[in-house]
mmCIF file of C-alpha atoms and ligand atoms in Angstrom:
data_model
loop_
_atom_site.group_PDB
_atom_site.id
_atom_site.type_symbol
_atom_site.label_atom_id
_atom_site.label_comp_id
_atom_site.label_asym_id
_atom_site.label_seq_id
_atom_site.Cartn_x
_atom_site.Cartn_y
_atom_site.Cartn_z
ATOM 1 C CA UNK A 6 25.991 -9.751 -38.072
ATOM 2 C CA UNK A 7 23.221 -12.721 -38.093
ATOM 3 C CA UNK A 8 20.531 -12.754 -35.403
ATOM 4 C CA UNK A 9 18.893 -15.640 -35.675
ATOM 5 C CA UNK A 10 15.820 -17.753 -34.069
ATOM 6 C CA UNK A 11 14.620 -20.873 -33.292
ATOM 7 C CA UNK A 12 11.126 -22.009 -32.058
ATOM 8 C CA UNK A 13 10.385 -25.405 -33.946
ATOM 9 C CA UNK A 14 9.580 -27.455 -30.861
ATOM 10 C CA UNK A 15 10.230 -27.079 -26.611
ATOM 11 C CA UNK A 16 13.711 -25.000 -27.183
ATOM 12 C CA UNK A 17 13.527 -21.246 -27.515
ATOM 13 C CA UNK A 18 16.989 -20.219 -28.620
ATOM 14 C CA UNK A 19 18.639 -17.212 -30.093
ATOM 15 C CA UNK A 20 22.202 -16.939 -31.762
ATOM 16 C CA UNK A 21 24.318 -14.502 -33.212
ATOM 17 C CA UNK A 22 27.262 -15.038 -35.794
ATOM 18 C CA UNK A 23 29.415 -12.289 -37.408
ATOM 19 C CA UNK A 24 31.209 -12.697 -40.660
ATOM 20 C CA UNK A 25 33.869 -14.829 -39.294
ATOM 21 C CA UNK A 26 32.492 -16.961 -36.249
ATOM 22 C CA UNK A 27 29.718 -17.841 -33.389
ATOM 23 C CA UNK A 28 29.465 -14.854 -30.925
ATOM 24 C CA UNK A 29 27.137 -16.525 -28.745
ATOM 25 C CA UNK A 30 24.424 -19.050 -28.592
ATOM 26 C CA UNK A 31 21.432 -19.230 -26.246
ATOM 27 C CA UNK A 32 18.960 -22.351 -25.273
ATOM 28 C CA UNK A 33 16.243 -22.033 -22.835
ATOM 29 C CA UNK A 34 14.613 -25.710 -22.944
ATOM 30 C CA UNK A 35 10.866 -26.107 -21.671
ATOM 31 C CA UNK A 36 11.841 -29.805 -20.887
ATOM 32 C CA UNK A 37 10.418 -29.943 -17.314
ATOM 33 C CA UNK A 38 7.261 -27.699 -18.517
ATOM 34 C CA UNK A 39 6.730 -30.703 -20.300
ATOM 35 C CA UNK A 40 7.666 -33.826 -18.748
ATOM 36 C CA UNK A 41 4.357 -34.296 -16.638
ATOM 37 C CA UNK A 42 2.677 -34.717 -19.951
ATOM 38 C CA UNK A 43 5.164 -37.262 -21.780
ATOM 39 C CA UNK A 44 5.610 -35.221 -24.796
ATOM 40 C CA UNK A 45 5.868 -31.697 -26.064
ATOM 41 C CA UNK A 46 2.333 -29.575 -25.772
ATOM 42 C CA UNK A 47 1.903 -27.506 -28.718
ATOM 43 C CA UNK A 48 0.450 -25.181 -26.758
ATOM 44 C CA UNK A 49 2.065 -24.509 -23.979
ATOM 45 C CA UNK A 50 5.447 -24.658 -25.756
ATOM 46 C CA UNK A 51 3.751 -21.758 -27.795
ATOM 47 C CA UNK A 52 3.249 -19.516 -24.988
ATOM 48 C CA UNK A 53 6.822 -20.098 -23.324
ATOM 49 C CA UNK A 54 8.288 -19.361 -26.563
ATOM 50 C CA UNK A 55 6.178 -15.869 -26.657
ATOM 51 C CA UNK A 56 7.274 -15.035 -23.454
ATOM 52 C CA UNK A 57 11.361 -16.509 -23.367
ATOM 53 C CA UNK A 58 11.649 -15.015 -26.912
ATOM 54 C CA UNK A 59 12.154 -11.011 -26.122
ATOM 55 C CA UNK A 60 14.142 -12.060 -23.032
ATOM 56 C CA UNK A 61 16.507 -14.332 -24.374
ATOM 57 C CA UNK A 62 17.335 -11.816 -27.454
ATOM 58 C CA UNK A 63 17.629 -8.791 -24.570
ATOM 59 C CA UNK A 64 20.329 -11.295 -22.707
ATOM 60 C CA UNK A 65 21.930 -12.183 -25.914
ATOM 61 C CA UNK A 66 22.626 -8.728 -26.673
ATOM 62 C CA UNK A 67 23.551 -7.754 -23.503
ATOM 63 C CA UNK A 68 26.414 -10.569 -23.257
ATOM 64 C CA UNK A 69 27.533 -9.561 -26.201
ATOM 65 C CA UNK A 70 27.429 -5.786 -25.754
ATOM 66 C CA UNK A 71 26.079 -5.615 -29.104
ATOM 67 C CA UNK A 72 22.965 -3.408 -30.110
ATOM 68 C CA UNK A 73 20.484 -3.983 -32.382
ATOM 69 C CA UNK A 74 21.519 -1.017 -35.214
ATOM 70 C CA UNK A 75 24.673 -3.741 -35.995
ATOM 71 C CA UNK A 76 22.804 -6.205 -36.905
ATOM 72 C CA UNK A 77 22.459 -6.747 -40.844
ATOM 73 C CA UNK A 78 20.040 -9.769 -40.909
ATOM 74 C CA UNK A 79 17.365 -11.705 -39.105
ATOM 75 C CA UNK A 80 17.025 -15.143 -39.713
ATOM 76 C CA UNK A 81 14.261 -17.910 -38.230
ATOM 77 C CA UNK A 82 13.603 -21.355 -38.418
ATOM 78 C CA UNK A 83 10.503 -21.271 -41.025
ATOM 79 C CA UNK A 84 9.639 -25.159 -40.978
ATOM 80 C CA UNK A 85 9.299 -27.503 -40.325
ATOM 81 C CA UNK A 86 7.971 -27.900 -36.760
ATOM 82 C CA UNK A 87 5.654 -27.298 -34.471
ATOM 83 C CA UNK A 88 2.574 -24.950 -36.455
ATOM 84 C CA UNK A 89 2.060 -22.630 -33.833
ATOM 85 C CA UNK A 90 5.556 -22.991 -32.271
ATOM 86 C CA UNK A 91 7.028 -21.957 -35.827
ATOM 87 C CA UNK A 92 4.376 -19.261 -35.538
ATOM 88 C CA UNK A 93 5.453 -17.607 -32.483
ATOM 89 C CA UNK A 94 9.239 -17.459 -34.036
ATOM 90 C CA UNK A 95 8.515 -16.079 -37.391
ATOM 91 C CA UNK A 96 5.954 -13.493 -35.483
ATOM 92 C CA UNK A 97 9.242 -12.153 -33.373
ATOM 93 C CA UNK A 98 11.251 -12.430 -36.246
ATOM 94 C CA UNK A 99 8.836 -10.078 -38.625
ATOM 95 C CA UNK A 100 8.525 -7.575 -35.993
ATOM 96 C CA UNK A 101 12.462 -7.118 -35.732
ATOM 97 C CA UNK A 102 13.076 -7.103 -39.420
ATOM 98 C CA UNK A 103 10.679 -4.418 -39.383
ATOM 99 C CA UNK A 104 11.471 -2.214 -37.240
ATOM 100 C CA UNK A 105 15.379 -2.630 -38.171
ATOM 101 C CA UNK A 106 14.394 -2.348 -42.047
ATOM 102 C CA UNK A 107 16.876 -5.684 -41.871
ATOM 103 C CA UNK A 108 16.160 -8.584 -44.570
ATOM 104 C CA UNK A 109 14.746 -11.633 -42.851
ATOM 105 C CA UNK A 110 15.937 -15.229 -43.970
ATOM 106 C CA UNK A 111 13.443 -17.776 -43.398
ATOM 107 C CA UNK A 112 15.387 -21.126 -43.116
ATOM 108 C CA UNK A 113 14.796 -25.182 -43.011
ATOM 109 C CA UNK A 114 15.623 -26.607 -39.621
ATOM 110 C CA UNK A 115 16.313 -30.169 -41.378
ATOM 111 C CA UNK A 116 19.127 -28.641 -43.649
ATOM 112 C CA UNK A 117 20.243 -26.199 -40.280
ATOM 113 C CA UNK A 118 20.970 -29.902 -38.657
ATOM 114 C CA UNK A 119 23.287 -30.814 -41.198
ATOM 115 C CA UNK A 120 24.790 -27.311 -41.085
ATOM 116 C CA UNK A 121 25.636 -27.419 -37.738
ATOM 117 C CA UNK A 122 28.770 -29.313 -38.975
ATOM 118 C CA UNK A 123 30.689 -25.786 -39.784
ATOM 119 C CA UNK A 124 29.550 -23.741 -36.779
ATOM 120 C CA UNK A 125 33.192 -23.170 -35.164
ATOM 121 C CA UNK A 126 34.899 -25.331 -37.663
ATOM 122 C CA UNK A 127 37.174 -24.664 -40.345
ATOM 123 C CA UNK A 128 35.671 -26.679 -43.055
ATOM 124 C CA UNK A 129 35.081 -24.747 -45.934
ATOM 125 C CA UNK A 130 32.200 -25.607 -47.818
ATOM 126 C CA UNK A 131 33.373 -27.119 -51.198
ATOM 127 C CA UNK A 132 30.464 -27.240 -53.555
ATOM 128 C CA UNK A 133 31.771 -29.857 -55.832
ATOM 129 C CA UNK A 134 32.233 -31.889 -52.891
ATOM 130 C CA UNK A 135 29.198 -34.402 -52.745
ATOM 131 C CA UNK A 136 28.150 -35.673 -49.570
ATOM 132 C CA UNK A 137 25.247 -37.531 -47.868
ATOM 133 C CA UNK A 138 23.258 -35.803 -45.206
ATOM 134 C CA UNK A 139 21.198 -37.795 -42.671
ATOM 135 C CA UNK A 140 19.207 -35.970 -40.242
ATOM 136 C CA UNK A 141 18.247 -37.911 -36.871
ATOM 137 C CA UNK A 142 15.867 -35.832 -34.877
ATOM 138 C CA UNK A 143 13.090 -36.247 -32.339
ATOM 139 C CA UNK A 144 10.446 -35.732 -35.405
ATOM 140 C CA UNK A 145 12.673 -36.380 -38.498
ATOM 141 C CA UNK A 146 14.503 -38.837 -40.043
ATOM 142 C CA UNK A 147 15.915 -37.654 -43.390
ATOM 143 C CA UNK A 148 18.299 -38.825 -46.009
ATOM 144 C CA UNK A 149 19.975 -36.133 -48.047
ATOM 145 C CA UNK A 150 22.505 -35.866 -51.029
ATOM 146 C CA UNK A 151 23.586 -32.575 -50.741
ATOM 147 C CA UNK A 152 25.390 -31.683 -54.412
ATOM 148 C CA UNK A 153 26.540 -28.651 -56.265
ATOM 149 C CA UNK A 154 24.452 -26.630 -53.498
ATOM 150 C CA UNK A 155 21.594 -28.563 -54.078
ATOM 151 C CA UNK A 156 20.130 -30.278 -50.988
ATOM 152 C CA UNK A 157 17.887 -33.106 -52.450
ATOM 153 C CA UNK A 158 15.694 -35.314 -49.757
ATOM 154 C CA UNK A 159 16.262 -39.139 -51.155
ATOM 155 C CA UNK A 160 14.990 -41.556 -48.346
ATOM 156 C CA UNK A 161 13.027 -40.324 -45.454
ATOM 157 C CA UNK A 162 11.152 -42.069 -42.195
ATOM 158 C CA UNK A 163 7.713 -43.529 -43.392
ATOM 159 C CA UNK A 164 6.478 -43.493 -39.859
ATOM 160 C CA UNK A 165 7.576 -42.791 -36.943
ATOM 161 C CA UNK A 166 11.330 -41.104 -36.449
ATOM 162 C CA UNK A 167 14.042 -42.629 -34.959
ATOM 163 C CA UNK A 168 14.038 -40.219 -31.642
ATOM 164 C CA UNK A 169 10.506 -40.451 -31.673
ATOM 165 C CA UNK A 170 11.028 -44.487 -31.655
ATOM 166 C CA UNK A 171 13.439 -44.020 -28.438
ATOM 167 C CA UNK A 172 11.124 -41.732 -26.817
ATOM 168 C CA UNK A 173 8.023 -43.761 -26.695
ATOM 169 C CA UNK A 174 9.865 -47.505 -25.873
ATOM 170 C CA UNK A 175 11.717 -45.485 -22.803
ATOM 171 C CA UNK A 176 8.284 -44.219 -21.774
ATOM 172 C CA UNK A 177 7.549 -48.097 -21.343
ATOM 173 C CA UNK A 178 10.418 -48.666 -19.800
ATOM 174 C CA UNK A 179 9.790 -46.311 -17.294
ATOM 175 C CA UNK A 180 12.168 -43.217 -18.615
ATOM 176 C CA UNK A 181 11.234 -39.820 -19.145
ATOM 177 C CA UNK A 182 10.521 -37.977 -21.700
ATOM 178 C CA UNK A 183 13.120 -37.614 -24.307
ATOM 179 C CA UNK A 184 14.806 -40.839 -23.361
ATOM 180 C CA UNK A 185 17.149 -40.855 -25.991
ATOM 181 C CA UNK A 186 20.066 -39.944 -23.632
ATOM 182 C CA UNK A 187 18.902 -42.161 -20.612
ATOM 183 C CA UNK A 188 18.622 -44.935 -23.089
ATOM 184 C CA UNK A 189 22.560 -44.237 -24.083
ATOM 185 C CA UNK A 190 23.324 -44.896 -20.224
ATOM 186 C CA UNK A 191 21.569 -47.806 -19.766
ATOM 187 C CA UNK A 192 23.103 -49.311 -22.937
ATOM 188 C CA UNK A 193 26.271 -48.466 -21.899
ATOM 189 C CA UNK A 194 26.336 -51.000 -19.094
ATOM 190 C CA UNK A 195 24.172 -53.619 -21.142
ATOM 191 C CA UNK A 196 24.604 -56.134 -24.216
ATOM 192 C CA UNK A 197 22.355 -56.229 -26.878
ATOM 193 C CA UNK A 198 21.291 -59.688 -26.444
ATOM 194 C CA UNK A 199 17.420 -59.545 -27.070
ATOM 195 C CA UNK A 200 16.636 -60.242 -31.137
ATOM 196 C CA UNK A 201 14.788 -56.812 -32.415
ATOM 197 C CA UNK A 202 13.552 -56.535 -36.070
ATOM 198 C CA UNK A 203 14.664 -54.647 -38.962
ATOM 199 C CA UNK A 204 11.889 -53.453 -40.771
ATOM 200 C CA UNK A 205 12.079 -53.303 -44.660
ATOM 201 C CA UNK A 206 10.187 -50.694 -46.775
ATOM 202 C CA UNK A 207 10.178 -51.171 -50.508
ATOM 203 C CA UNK A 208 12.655 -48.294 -51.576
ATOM 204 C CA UNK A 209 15.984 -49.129 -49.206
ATOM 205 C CA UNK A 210 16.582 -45.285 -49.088
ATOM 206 C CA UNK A 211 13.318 -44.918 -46.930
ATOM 207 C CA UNK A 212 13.084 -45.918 -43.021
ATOM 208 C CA UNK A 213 10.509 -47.217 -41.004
ATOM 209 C CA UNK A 214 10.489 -47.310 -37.171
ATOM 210 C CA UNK A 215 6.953 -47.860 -36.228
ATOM 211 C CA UNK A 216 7.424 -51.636 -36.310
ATOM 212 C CA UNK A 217 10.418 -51.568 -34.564
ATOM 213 C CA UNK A 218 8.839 -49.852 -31.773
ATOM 214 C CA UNK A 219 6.242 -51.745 -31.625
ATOM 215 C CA UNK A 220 7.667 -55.499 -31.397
ATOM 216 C CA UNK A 221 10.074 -53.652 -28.847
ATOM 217 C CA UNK A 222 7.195 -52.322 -26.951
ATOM 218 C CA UNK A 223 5.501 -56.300 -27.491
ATOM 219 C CA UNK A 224 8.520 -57.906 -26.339
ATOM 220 C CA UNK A 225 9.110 -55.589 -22.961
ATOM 221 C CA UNK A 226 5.374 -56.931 -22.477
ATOM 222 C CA UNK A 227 6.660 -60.656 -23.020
ATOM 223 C CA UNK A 228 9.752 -60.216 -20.568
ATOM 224 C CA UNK A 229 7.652 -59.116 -18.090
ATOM 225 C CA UNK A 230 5.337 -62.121 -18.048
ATOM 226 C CA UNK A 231 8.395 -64.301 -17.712
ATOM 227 C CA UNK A 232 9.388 -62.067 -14.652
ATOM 228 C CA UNK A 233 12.468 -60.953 -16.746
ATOM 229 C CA UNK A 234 12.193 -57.487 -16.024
ATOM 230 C CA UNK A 235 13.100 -57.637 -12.605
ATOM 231 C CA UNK A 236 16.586 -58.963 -13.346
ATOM 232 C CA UNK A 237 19.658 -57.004 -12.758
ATOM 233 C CA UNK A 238 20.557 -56.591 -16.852
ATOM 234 C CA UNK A 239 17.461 -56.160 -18.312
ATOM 235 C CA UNK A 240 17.190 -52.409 -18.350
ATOM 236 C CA UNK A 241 20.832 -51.946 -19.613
ATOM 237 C CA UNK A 242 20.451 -55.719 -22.460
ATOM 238 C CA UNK A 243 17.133 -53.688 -23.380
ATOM 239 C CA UNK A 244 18.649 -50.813 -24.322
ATOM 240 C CA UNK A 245 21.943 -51.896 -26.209
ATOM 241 C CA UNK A 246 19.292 -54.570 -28.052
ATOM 242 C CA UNK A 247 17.233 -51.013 -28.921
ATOM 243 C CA UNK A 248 20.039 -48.965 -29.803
ATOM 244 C CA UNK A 249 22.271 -51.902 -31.789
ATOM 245 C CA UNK A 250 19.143 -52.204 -33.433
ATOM 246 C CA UNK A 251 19.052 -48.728 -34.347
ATOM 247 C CA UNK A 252 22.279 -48.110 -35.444
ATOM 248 C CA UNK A 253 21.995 -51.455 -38.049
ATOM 249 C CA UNK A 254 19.000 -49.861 -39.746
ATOM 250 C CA UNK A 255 20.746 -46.671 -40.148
ATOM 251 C CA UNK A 256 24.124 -48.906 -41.545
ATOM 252 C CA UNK A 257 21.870 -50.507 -43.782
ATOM 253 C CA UNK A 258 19.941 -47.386 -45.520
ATOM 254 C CA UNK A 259 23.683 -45.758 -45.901
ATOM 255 C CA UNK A 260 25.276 -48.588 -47.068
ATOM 256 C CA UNK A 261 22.226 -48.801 -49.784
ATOM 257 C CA UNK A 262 22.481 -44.863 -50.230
ATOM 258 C CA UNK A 263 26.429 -44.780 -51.074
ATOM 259 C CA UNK A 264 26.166 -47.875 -53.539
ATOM 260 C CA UNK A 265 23.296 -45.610 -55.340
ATOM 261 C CA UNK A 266 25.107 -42.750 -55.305
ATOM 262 C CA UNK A 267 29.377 -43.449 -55.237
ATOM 263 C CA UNK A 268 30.207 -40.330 -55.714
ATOM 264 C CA UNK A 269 29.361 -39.276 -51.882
ATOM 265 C CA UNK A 270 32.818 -39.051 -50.565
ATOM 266 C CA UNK A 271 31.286 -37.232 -47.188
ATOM 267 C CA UNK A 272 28.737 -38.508 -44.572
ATOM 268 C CA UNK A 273 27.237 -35.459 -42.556
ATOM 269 C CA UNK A 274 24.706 -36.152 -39.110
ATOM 270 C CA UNK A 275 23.033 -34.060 -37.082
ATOM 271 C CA UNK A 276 19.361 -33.813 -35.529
ATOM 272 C CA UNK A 277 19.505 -34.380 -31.345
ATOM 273 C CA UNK A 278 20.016 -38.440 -31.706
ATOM 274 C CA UNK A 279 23.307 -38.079 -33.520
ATOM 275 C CA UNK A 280 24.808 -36.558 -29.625
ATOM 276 C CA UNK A 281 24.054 -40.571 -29.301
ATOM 277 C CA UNK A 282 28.328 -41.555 -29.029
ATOM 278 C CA UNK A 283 27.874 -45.043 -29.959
ATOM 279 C CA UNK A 284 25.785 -43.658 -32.690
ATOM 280 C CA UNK A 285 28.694 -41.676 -33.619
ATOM 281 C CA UNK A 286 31.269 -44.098 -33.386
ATOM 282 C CA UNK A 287 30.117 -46.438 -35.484
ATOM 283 C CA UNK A 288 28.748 -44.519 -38.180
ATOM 284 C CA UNK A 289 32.789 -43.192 -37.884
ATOM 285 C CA UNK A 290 33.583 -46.500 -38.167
ATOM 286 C CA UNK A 291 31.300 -47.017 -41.376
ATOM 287 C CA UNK A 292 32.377 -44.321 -43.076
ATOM 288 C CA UNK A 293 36.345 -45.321 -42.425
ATOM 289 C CA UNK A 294 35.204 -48.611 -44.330
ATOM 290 C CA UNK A 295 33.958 -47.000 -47.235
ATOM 291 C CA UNK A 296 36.700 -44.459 -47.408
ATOM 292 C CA UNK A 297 34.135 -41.985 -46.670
ATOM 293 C CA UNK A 298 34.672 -38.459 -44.632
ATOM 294 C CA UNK A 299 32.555 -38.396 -41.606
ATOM 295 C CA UNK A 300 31.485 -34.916 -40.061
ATOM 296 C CA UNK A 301 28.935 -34.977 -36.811
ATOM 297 C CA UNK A 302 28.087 -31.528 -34.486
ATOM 298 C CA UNK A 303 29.549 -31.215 -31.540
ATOM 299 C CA UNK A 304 27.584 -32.405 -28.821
ATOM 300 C CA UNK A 305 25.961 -28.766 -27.838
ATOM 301 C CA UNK A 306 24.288 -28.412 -31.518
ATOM 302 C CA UNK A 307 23.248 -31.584 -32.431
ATOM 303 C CA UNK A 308 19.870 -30.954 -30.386
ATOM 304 C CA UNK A 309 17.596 -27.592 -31.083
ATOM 305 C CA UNK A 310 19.640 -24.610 -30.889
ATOM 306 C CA UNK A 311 20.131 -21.081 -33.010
ATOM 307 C CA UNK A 312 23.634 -21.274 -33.499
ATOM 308 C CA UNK A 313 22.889 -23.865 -36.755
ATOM 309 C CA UNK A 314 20.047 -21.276 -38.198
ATOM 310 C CA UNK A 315 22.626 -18.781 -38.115
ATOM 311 C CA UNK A 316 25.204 -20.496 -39.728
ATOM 312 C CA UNK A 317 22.678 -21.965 -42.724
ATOM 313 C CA UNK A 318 21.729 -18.447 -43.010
ATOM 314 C CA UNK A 319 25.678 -17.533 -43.458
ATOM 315 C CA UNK A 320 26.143 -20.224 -45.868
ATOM 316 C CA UNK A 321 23.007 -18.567 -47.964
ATOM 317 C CA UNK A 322 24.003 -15.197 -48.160
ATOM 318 C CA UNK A 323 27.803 -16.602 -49.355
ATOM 319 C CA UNK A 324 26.480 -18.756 -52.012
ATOM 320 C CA UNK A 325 24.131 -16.218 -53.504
ATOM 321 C CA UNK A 326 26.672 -12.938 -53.261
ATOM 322 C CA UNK A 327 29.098 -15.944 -55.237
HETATM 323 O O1 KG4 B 426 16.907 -32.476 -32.854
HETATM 324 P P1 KG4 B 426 16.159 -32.552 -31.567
HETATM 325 O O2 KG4 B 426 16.694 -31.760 -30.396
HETATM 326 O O3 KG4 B 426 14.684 -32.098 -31.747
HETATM 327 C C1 KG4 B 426 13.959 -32.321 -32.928
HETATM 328 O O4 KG4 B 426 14.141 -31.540 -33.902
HETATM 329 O O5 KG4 B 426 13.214 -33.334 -32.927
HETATM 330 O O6 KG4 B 426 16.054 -34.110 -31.195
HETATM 331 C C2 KG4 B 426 15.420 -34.579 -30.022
HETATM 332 C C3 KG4 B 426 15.546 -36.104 -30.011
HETATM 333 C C4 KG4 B 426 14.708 -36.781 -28.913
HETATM 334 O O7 KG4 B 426 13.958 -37.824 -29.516
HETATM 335 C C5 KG4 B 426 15.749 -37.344 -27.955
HETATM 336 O O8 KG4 B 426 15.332 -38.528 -27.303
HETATM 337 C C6 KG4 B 426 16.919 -37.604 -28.883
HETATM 338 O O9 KG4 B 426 16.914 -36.491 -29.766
HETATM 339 N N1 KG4 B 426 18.219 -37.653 -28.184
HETATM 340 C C7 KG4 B 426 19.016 -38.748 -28.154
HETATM 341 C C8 KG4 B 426 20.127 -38.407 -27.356
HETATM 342 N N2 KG4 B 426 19.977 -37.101 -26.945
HETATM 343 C C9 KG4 B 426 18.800 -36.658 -27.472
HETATM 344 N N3 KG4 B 426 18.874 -39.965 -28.705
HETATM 345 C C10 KG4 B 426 19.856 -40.864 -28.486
HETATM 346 N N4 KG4 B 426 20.950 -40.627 -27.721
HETATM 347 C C11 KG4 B 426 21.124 -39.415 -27.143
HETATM 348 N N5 KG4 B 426 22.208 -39.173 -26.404
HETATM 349 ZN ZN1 ZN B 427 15.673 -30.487 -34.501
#
């Protein structure tokens, strides 16, 4: 049995897998907490996770009607994140491997993304199968090739990431904070009609996203001087222009990725933007092209949750007892 924890941002969230399967998976998110301010407070998101921490792992094991004598390993997310959010998990973390005398597995929450992919699946990991691995997360956006067990970082964002891109042109636009989803709604009703650019950075494996939200941000400015932002499409054109956008740039830094390295025969997403369904579906669609297999989370782990630390953790302890 696998306890495991995450803390790397504004979700506190415990999980517990056995040998075979998912037992149960818990997500408090501090979302509202932290809405007023437009972003995540370090420090506030610290102190929630101090306090939701021992609660969450007493309701975890109380659903499950496990106790804490059958449990054979504890395993956080170690980085990266938040400092002091990371902090607070790998505190609770310490104090239960200690006093269970139960090895502790610190573990990347990039790589737990991409991991996500086998909790409650069948797929068997096949270690001569090599696959690219693109992470698209709030603060991340990371190219892997993941190959003989080896998961090696080969493009990454320069700048800003791609959720972080959606989250601050949706604060202009009026949204919340994350706007990534409310963003998906709006384009859903829109077309992407407004001309965005795709920035270029001098090794095609690498992304950029700071100039993209900034001409966004420039243009929203533009359409409002022409009084175009009180018309009845402009909200939903906005956000298909944003999110077509989006999902070209990605297109074009896999389609560069798979000509430099041909022998990926499988495309694995994850990070909270890959819940994004037109997102998924065309990167489907992509990967159909190329004769490439296409794995994505369900919906439920592609944003911050235990469940993928657990099953990294799983996948560790297999490959080294092998
Ligand atoms: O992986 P995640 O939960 O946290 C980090 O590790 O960063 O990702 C959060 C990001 C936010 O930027 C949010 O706006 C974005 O995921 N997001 C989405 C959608 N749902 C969440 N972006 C696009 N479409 C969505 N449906
Ligand atoms: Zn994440």
């Amino acid at each position: 049995m696998i306890f495991a924890i995450e803390t790397s941002c504004d979700e506190t969230a415990v999980a517990i897998r056995s040998e075979q399967r998912l037992i149960a998976s818990l997500v408090t998110s501090q979302l509202r907490k932290h809405q007023p301010f437009g972003g995540v407070l370090p420090e506030l998101a610290t102190r929630l996770h101090v306090v939701n921490l021992p609660l969450l792992a007493e309701k975890i094991m109380a659903q499950t009607n496990l106790s804490w004598p059958m449990i054979d390993y504890i395993t956080y997310t170690a980085h990266p994140g938040l400092p002091s959010c990371l902090h607070a998990g790998s505190v609770f973390a310490q104090t239960l491997s200690l006093i269970l005398n139960k090895p502790l597995l610190p573990i990347n929450h990039l790589h737990a993304h991409l991991f996500a992919n086998y909790i409650n699946r069948d797929n068997q990991y096949q270690s001569t199968t090599v696959a690219l691995g693109l992470v698209i997360s709030g603060g991340h956006t990371h190219l892997y090739l993941l190959i003989a067990r080896k998961i090696i970082l080969i493009g990454h964002s320069l700048d800003d990431a791609v959720g972080e891109c959606l989250d601050k042109v949706g604060r202009v636009l009026g949204f919340d904070y994350p706007a990534g989803a409310t963003i998906e709604q709006w384009a859903l009703k829109g077309q992407p009609k407004y001309r965005l650019p795709i920035p270029q950075t001098t090794n095609g494996l690498n992304f950029s996203f700071s100039g993209l939200k900034t001409a966004a941000i420039q243009k929203i400015a533009q359409l409002k001087q022409q009084d175009i932002t009180h018309t009845r499409h402009y909200l939903a054109d906005f956000c298909a222009s944003l999110q077509q956008t989006i999902i070209k740039i990605l297109l074009q830094r896999l389609t560069y990725a798979s000509l430099c390295f041909p022998i990926a025969k499988l495309l694995l997403i994850g990070g909270g933007v890959s819940s994004n369904m037109a997102i998924r579906r065309q990167l489907h669609h992509w990967c159909k092209q190329k004769k490439i297999s296409f794995w994505v989370p369900d919906r439920e782990f592609c944003t911050d949750n235990a469940a993928m630390i657990a099953e990294t953790a799983y996948r560790q302890i297999i490959f080294t007892q092998n």
